Amino acid sequence: MKKLLLLTVLFGFSFQGFSQDNKEIKSSEIAQDTAKVQEKWSASSGVKYGIRGGYTISHLDFENEPLSGNKHRNSMYIGFLANIGVSRSFSIVPEIQFSAEGANEETLHLDYIQMPVLFRFRFSEKFHAGIGPQIGLKVHKFEDGMKNLGYSAVIGADYKINYAIFVDVRYNYGIRNVFDDHLGIVAKNRNIQLGVGYKF
């Protein structure tokens, strides 16, 4: 009788311990599933803001004989961005930036406040690429024989160094003549941007 009672008590403790372990495993699985859902949501939703800036290599692509002094202009750009997550692999990135472009000669300088909108695609955790339109408002000079509005197509890629810092490269392809039509001169703005950015 005593042996039967002892066996019953031991079995009861074993069952209670098994139930407790099972509850802990289920709680752990629920926590992991919740973390995965939160990670997936944070990667594909919401808005992240950032700043980017760097080096611009720019020139004017003339349709006919180029003007004298049409050398590359090496300058800088700086801008602010908002990365709007649509899905885990796609986001929309509107920006506003200042970019010093045109050619090296002072009369061919084109300084713009630009508003690109990139459609950005995620190829891996660290590598992204985007393409989109851009409009630019010429500043600093007016009524100088060059149009005040510029239109471009932009393509670029960025590489994430850590959770906040990234490096990027872009090519801007001007699609509008930068000179006033009555001058009879046709040239399109072209430039490459190399830079670094930070997302908050």
mmCIF file of N, CA and C in Angstrom, residues 19-103:
data_model
loop_
_atom_site.group_PDB
_atom_site.id
_atom_site.type_symbol
_atom_site.label_atom_id
_atom_site.label_comp_id
_atom_site.label_asym_id
_atom_site.label_seq_id
_atom_site.Cartn_x
_atom_site.Cartn_y
_atom_site.Cartn_z
ATOM 1 N N SER A 19 3.749 19.229 -17.621
ATOM 2 C CA SER A 19 2.782 20.267 -18.004
ATOM 3 C C SER A 19 3.423 21.639 -17.971
ATOM 4 N N GLN A 20 4.258 21.884 -16.942
ATOM 5 C CA GLN A 20 4.926 23.174 -16.819
ATOM 6 C C GLN A 20 5.896 23.391 -17.971
ATOM 7 N N ASP A 21 6.671 22.344 -18.320
ATOM 8 C CA ASP A 21 7.609 22.440 -19.445
ATOM 9 C C ASP A 21 6.876 22.691 -20.747
ATOM 10 N N ASN A 22 5.744 22.023 -20.935
ATOM 11 C CA ASN A 22 4.945 22.175 -22.158
ATOM 12 C C ASN A 22 4.421 23.599 -22.288
ATOM 13 N N LYS A 23 3.977 24.186 -21.147
ATOM 14 C CA LYS A 23 3.496 25.574 -21.151
ATOM 15 C C LYS A 23 4.619 26.537 -21.518
ATOM 16 N N GLU A 24 5.835 26.277 -20.970
ATOM 17 C CA GLU A 24 6.972 27.148 -21.259
ATOM 18 C C GLU A 24 7.351 27.076 -22.732
ATOM 19 N N ILE A 25 7.307 25.872 -23.316
ATOM 20 C CA ILE A 25 7.625 25.713 -24.735
ATOM 21 C C ILE A 25 6.618 26.454 -25.596
ATOM 22 N N LYS A 26 5.323 26.314 -25.247
ATOM 23 C CA LYS A 26 4.285 27.001 -26.020
ATOM 24 C C LYS A 26 4.434 28.509 -25.904
ATOM 25 N N SER A 27 4.752 29.005 -24.690
ATOM 26 C CA SER A 27 4.943 30.446 -24.491
ATOM 27 C C SER A 27 6.128 30.944 -25.318
ATOM 28 N N SER A 28 7.199 30.144 -25.360
ATOM 29 C CA SER A 28 8.375 30.520 -26.141
ATOM 30 C C SER A 28 8.050 30.581 -27.629
ATOM 31 N N GLU A 29 7.262 29.577 -28.115
ATOM 32 C CA GLU A 29 6.882 29.561 -29.525
ATOM 33 C C GLU A 29 6.014 30.759 -29.876
ATOM 34 N N ILE A 30 5.085 31.118 -28.979
ATOM 35 C CA ILE A 30 4.219 32.284 -29.212
ATOM 36 C C ILE A 30 5.044 33.563 -29.278
ATOM 37 N N ALA A 31 6.028 33.692 -28.371
ATOM 38 C CA ALA A 31 6.878 34.882 -28.349
ATOM 39 C C ALA A 31 7.692 34.996 -29.633
ATOM 40 N N GLN A 32 8.215 33.829 -30.111
ATOM 41 C CA GLN A 32 8.996 33.844 -31.349
ATOM 42 C C GLN A 32 8.129 34.223 -32.544
ATOM 43 N N ASP A 33 6.908 33.672 -32.597
ATOM 44 C CA ASP A 33 5.991 33.997 -33.693
ATOM 45 C C ASP A 33 5.625 35.468 -33.681
ATOM 46 N N THR A 34 5.388 36.017 -32.485
ATOM 47 C CA THR A 34 5.063 37.437 -32.355
ATOM 48 C C THR A 34 6.220 38.308 -32.819
ATOM 49 N N ALA A 35 7.447 37.912 -32.439
ATOM 50 C CA ALA A 35 8.631 38.681 -32.848
ATOM 51 C C ALA A 35 8.788 38.657 -34.360
ATOM 52 N N LYS A 36 8.520 37.491 -34.986
ATOM 53 C CA LYS A 36 8.626 37.401 -36.441
ATOM 54 C C LYS A 36 7.615 38.290 -37.123
ATOM 55 N N VAL A 37 6.388 38.312 -36.606
ATOM 56 C CA VAL A 37 5.345 39.162 -37.180
ATOM 57 C C VAL A 37 5.720 40.626 -37.042
ATOM 58 N N GLN A 38 6.221 41.013 -35.849
ATOM 59 C CA GLN A 38 6.621 42.404 -35.626
ATOM 60 C C GLN A 38 7.783 42.787 -36.534
ATOM 61 N N GLU A 39 8.754 41.869 -36.710
ATOM 62 C CA GLU A 39 9.904 42.151 -37.579
ATOM 63 C C GLU A 39 9.445 42.328 -39.013
ATOM 64 N N LYS A 40 8.535 41.448 -39.467
ATOM 65 C CA LYS A 40 8.035 41.548 -40.837
ATOM 66 C C LYS A 40 7.269 42.842 -41.029
ATOM 67 N N TRP A 41 6.459 43.217 -40.036
ATOM 68 C CA TRP A 41 5.684 44.453 -40.159
ATOM 69 C C TRP A 41 6.606 45.659 -40.197
ATOM 70 N N SER A 42 7.607 45.698 -39.310
ATOM 71 C CA SER A 42 8.488 46.863 -39.250
ATOM 72 C C SER A 42 9.317 46.997 -40.513
ATOM 73 N N ALA A 43 9.605 45.887 -41.177
ATOM 74 C CA ALA A 43 10.412 45.944 -42.391
ATOM 75 C C ALA A 43 9.620 46.410 -43.593
ATOM 76 N N SER A 44 8.292 46.264 -43.536
ATOM 77 C CA SER A 44 7.503 46.566 -44.726
ATOM 78 C C SER A 44 6.530 47.718 -44.539
ATOM 79 N N SER A 45 6.423 48.247 -43.321
ATOM 80 C CA SER A 45 5.438 49.286 -43.069
ATOM 81 C C SER A 45 6.085 50.478 -42.383
ATOM 82 N N GLY A 46 5.343 51.589 -42.358
ATOM 83 C CA GLY A 46 5.819 52.765 -41.670
ATOM 84 C C GLY A 46 6.700 53.634 -42.540
ATOM 85 N N VAL A 47 7.189 54.713 -41.924
ATOM 86 C CA VAL A 47 8.006 55.691 -42.637
ATOM 87 C C VAL A 47 9.311 55.898 -41.876
ATOM 88 N N LYS A 48 10.403 55.881 -42.603
ATOM 89 C CA LYS A 48 11.707 56.218 -42.035
ATOM 90 C C LYS A 48 12.218 57.476 -42.721
ATOM 91 N N TYR A 49 12.807 58.370 -41.925
ATOM 92 C CA TYR A 49 13.355 59.612 -42.459
ATOM 93 C C TYR A 49 14.878 59.537 -42.461
ATOM 94 N N GLY A 50 15.483 60.302 -43.358
ATOM 95 C CA GLY A 50 16.928 60.266 -43.425
ATOM 96 C C GLY A 50 17.515 61.473 -44.125
ATOM 97 N N ILE A 51 18.832 61.498 -44.147
ATOM 98 C CA ILE A 51 19.596 62.550 -44.800
ATOM 99 C C ILE A 51 20.691 61.891 -45.624
ATOM 100 N N ARG A 52 20.996 62.473 -46.790
ATOM 101 C CA ARG A 52 22.062 61.943 -47.630
ATOM 102 C C ARG A 52 22.812 63.094 -48.279
ATOM 103 N N GLY A 53 24.072 62.890 -48.558
ATOM 104 C CA GLY A 53 24.875 63.925 -49.190
ATOM 105 C C GLY A 53 26.154 63.335 -49.723
ATOM 106 N N GLY A 54 26.829 64.117 -50.583
ATOM 107 C CA GLY A 54 28.076 63.618 -51.128
ATOM 108 C C GLY A 54 28.562 64.400 -52.325
ATOM 109 N N TYR A 55 29.153 63.703 -53.255
ATOM 110 C CA TYR A 55 29.929 64.259 -54.369
ATOM 111 C C TYR A 55 29.149 64.136 -55.676
ATOM 112 N N THR A 56 29.133 65.215 -56.465
ATOM 113 C CA THR A 56 28.459 65.218 -57.763
ATOM 114 C C THR A 56 29.470 65.459 -58.881
ATOM 115 N N ILE A 57 29.424 64.602 -59.897
ATOM 116 C CA ILE A 57 30.227 64.781 -61.111
ATOM 117 C C ILE A 57 29.244 65.040 -62.246
ATOM 118 N N SER A 58 29.265 66.271 -62.795
ATOM 119 C CA SER A 58 28.223 66.692 -63.724
ATOM 120 C C SER A 58 28.809 67.263 -65.011
ATOM 121 N N HIS A 59 28.048 67.128 -66.108
ATOM 122 C CA HIS A 59 28.437 67.761 -67.372
ATOM 123 C C HIS A 59 27.188 67.995 -68.217
ATOM 124 N N LEU A 60 27.334 68.788 -69.274
ATOM 125 C CA LEU A 60 26.257 69.041 -70.219
ATOM 126 C C LEU A 60 26.520 68.262 -71.500
ATOM 127 N N ASP A 61 25.521 67.548 -71.954
ATOM 128 C CA ASP A 61 25.619 66.765 -73.181
ATOM 129 C C ASP A 61 24.980 67.565 -74.319
ATOM 130 N N PHE A 62 25.828 68.189 -75.158
ATOM 131 C CA PHE A 62 25.342 69.046 -76.237
ATOM 132 C C PHE A 62 24.941 68.208 -77.448
ATOM 133 N N GLU A 63 23.885 68.661 -78.113
ATOM 134 C CA GLU A 63 23.413 67.966 -79.309
ATOM 135 C C GLU A 63 24.351 68.200 -80.489
ATOM 136 N N ASN A 64 24.877 69.394 -80.612
ATOM 137 C CA ASN A 64 25.813 69.744 -81.681
ATOM 138 C C ASN A 64 27.172 70.069 -81.068
ATOM 139 N N GLU A 65 27.855 71.025 -81.636
ATOM 140 C CA GLU A 65 29.176 71.411 -81.133
ATOM 141 C C GLU A 65 29.043 72.023 -79.741
ATOM 142 N N PRO A 66 29.776 71.513 -78.753
ATOM 143 C CA PRO A 66 29.664 72.067 -77.400
ATOM 144 C C PRO A 66 30.271 73.457 -77.299
ATOM 145 N N LEU A 67 29.769 74.200 -76.335
ATOM 146 C CA LEU A 67 30.336 75.515 -76.059
ATOM 147 C C LEU A 67 31.732 75.353 -75.466
ATOM 148 N N SER A 68 32.540 76.404 -75.594
ATOM 149 C CA SER A 68 33.894 76.349 -75.047
ATOM 150 C C SER A 68 33.830 76.215 -73.527
ATOM 151 N N GLY A 69 34.755 75.481 -72.980
ATOM 152 C CA GLY A 69 34.814 75.319 -71.533
ATOM 153 C C GLY A 69 33.822 74.313 -70.991
ATOM 154 N N ASN A 70 33.310 73.419 -71.824
ATOM 155 C CA ASN A 70 32.349 72.418 -71.366
ATOM 156 C C ASN A 70 33.084 71.248 -70.695
ATOM 157 N N LYS A 71 33.612 71.531 -69.514
ATOM 158 C CA LYS A 71 34.294 70.503 -68.731
ATOM 159 C C LYS A 71 33.391 70.052 -67.583
ATOM 160 N N HIS A 72 33.707 68.895 -67.036
ATOM 161 C CA HIS A 72 32.939 68.387 -65.914
ATOM 162 C C HIS A 72 32.977 69.365 -64.736
ATOM 163 N N ARG A 73 31.862 69.441 -64.050
ATOM 164 C CA ARG A 73 31.817 70.216 -62.821
ATOM 165 C C ARG A 73 31.766 69.245 -61.653
ATOM 166 N N ASN A 74 32.720 69.357 -60.755
ATOM 167 C CA ASN A 74 32.764 68.521 -59.563
ATOM 168 C C ASN A 74 32.302 69.345 -58.363
ATOM 169 N N SER A 75 31.215 68.909 -57.759
ATOM 170 C CA SER A 75 30.644 69.700 -56.677
ATOM 171 C C SER A 75 30.000 68.785 -55.637
ATOM 172 N N MET A 76 28.895 69.215 -55.023
ATOM 173 C CA MET A 76 28.296 68.457 -53.936
ATOM 174 C C MET A 76 26.773 68.508 -54.002
ATOM 175 N N TYR A 77 26.165 67.622 -53.234
ATOM 176 C CA TYR A 77 24.707 67.621 -53.062
ATOM 177 C C TYR A 77 24.397 67.271 -51.615
ATOM 178 N N ILE A 78 23.222 67.668 -51.160
ATOM 179 C CA ILE A 78 22.732 67.286 -49.834
ATOM 180 C C ILE A 78 21.216 67.280 -49.876
ATOM 181 N N GLY A 79 20.603 66.319 -49.197
ATOM 182 C CA GLY A 79 19.158 66.229 -49.261
ATOM 183 C C GLY A 79 18.549 65.456 -48.108
ATOM 184 N N PHE A 80 17.229 65.502 -48.049
ATOM 185 C CA PHE A 80 16.458 64.813 -47.025
ATOM 186 C C PHE A 80 15.480 63.864 -47.711
ATOM 187 N N LEU A 81 15.209 62.732 -47.071
ATOM 188 C CA LEU A 81 14.362 61.714 -47.693
ATOM 189 C C LEU A 81 13.378 61.129 -46.691
ATOM 190 N N ALA A 82 12.328 60.520 -47.245
ATOM 191 C CA ALA A 82 11.370 59.734 -46.464
ATOM 192 C C ALA A 82 11.193 58.407 -47.177
ATOM 193 N N ASN A 83 11.473 57.306 -46.476
ATOM 194 C CA ASN A 83 11.304 55.973 -47.051
ATOM 195 C C ASN A 83 9.963 55.414 -46.575
ATOM 196 N N ILE A 84 9.007 55.299 -47.503
ATOM 197 C CA ILE A 84 7.654 54.858 -47.163
ATOM 198 C C ILE A 84 7.508 53.396 -47.552
ATOM 199 N N GLY A 85 7.461 52.509 -46.557
ATOM 200 C CA GLY A 85 7.361 51.085 -46.827
ATOM 201 C C GLY A 85 5.982 50.692 -47.331
ATOM 202 N N VAL A 86 5.943 50.032 -48.477
ATOM 203 C CA VAL A 86 4.686 49.524 -49.043
ATOM 204 C C VAL A 86 4.577 48.027 -48.817
ATOM 205 N N SER A 87 5.670 47.313 -49.012
ATOM 206 C CA SER A 87 5.752 45.887 -48.715
ATOM 207 C C SER A 87 7.182 45.593 -48.266
ATOM 208 N N ARG A 88 7.460 44.322 -47.994
ATOM 209 C CA ARG A 88 8.806 43.968 -47.521
ATOM 210 C C ARG A 88 9.867 44.217 -48.587
ATOM 211 N N SER A 89 9.480 44.196 -49.856
ATOM 212 C CA SER A 89 10.451 44.328 -50.940
ATOM 213 C C SER A 89 10.293 45.604 -51.765
ATOM 214 N N PHE A 90 9.363 46.488 -51.378
ATOM 215 C CA PHE A 90 9.118 47.677 -52.193
ATOM 216 C C PHE A 90 8.777 48.873 -51.309
ATOM 217 N N SER A 91 9.352 50.040 -51.653
ATOM 218 C CA SER A 91 9.039 51.272 -50.940
ATOM 219 C C SER A 91 9.097 52.450 -51.910
ATOM 220 N N ILE A 92 8.479 53.551 -51.504
ATOM 221 C CA ILE A 92 8.500 54.790 -52.280
ATOM 222 C C ILE A 92 9.311 55.811 -51.498
ATOM 223 N N VAL A 93 10.246 56.480 -52.189
ATOM 224 C CA VAL A 93 11.170 57.386 -51.504
ATOM 225 C C VAL A 93 11.114 58.778 -52.135
ATOM 226 N N PRO A 94 10.290 59.679 -51.595
ATOM 227 C CA PRO A 94 10.337 61.077 -52.038
ATOM 228 C C PRO A 94 11.469 61.811 -51.322
ATOM 229 N N GLU A 95 12.078 62.769 -52.019
ATOM 230 C CA GLU A 95 13.207 63.508 -51.448
ATOM 231 C C GLU A 95 13.131 64.981 -51.836
ATOM 232 N N ILE A 96 13.892 65.757 -51.124
ATOM 233 C CA ILE A 96 14.177 67.126 -51.543
ATOM 234 C C ILE A 96 15.666 67.346 -51.307
ATOM 235 N N GLN A 97 16.353 67.895 -52.317
ATOM 236 C CA GLN A 97 17.800 68.025 -52.208
ATOM 237 C C GLN A 97 18.299 69.254 -52.967
ATOM 238 N N PHE A 98 19.472 69.721 -52.552
ATOM 239 C CA PHE A 98 20.203 70.740 -53.302
ATOM 240 C C PHE A 98 21.331 70.038 -54.038
ATOM 241 N N SER A 99 21.469 70.331 -55.346
ATOM 242 C CA SER A 99 22.524 69.699 -56.137
ATOM 243 C C SER A 99 23.139 70.721 -57.080
ATOM 244 N N ALA A 100 24.460 70.847 -57.019
ATOM 245 C CA ALA A 100 25.203 71.772 -57.893
ATOM 246 C C ALA A 100 25.627 71.000 -59.141
ATOM 247 N N GLU A 101 25.095 71.397 -60.304
ATOM 248 C CA GLU A 101 25.298 70.629 -61.535
ATOM 249 C C GLU A 101 25.702 71.543 -62.685
ATOM 250 N N GLY A 102 25.531 71.069 -63.920
ATOM 251 C CA GLY A 102 25.954 71.817 -65.094
ATOM 252 C C GLY A 102 27.385 71.505 -65.465
ATOM 253 N N ALA A 103 28.054 72.466 -66.098
ATOM 254 C CA ALA A 103 29.452 72.304 -66.504
ATOM 255 C C ALA A 103 30.360 73.181 -65.636
#
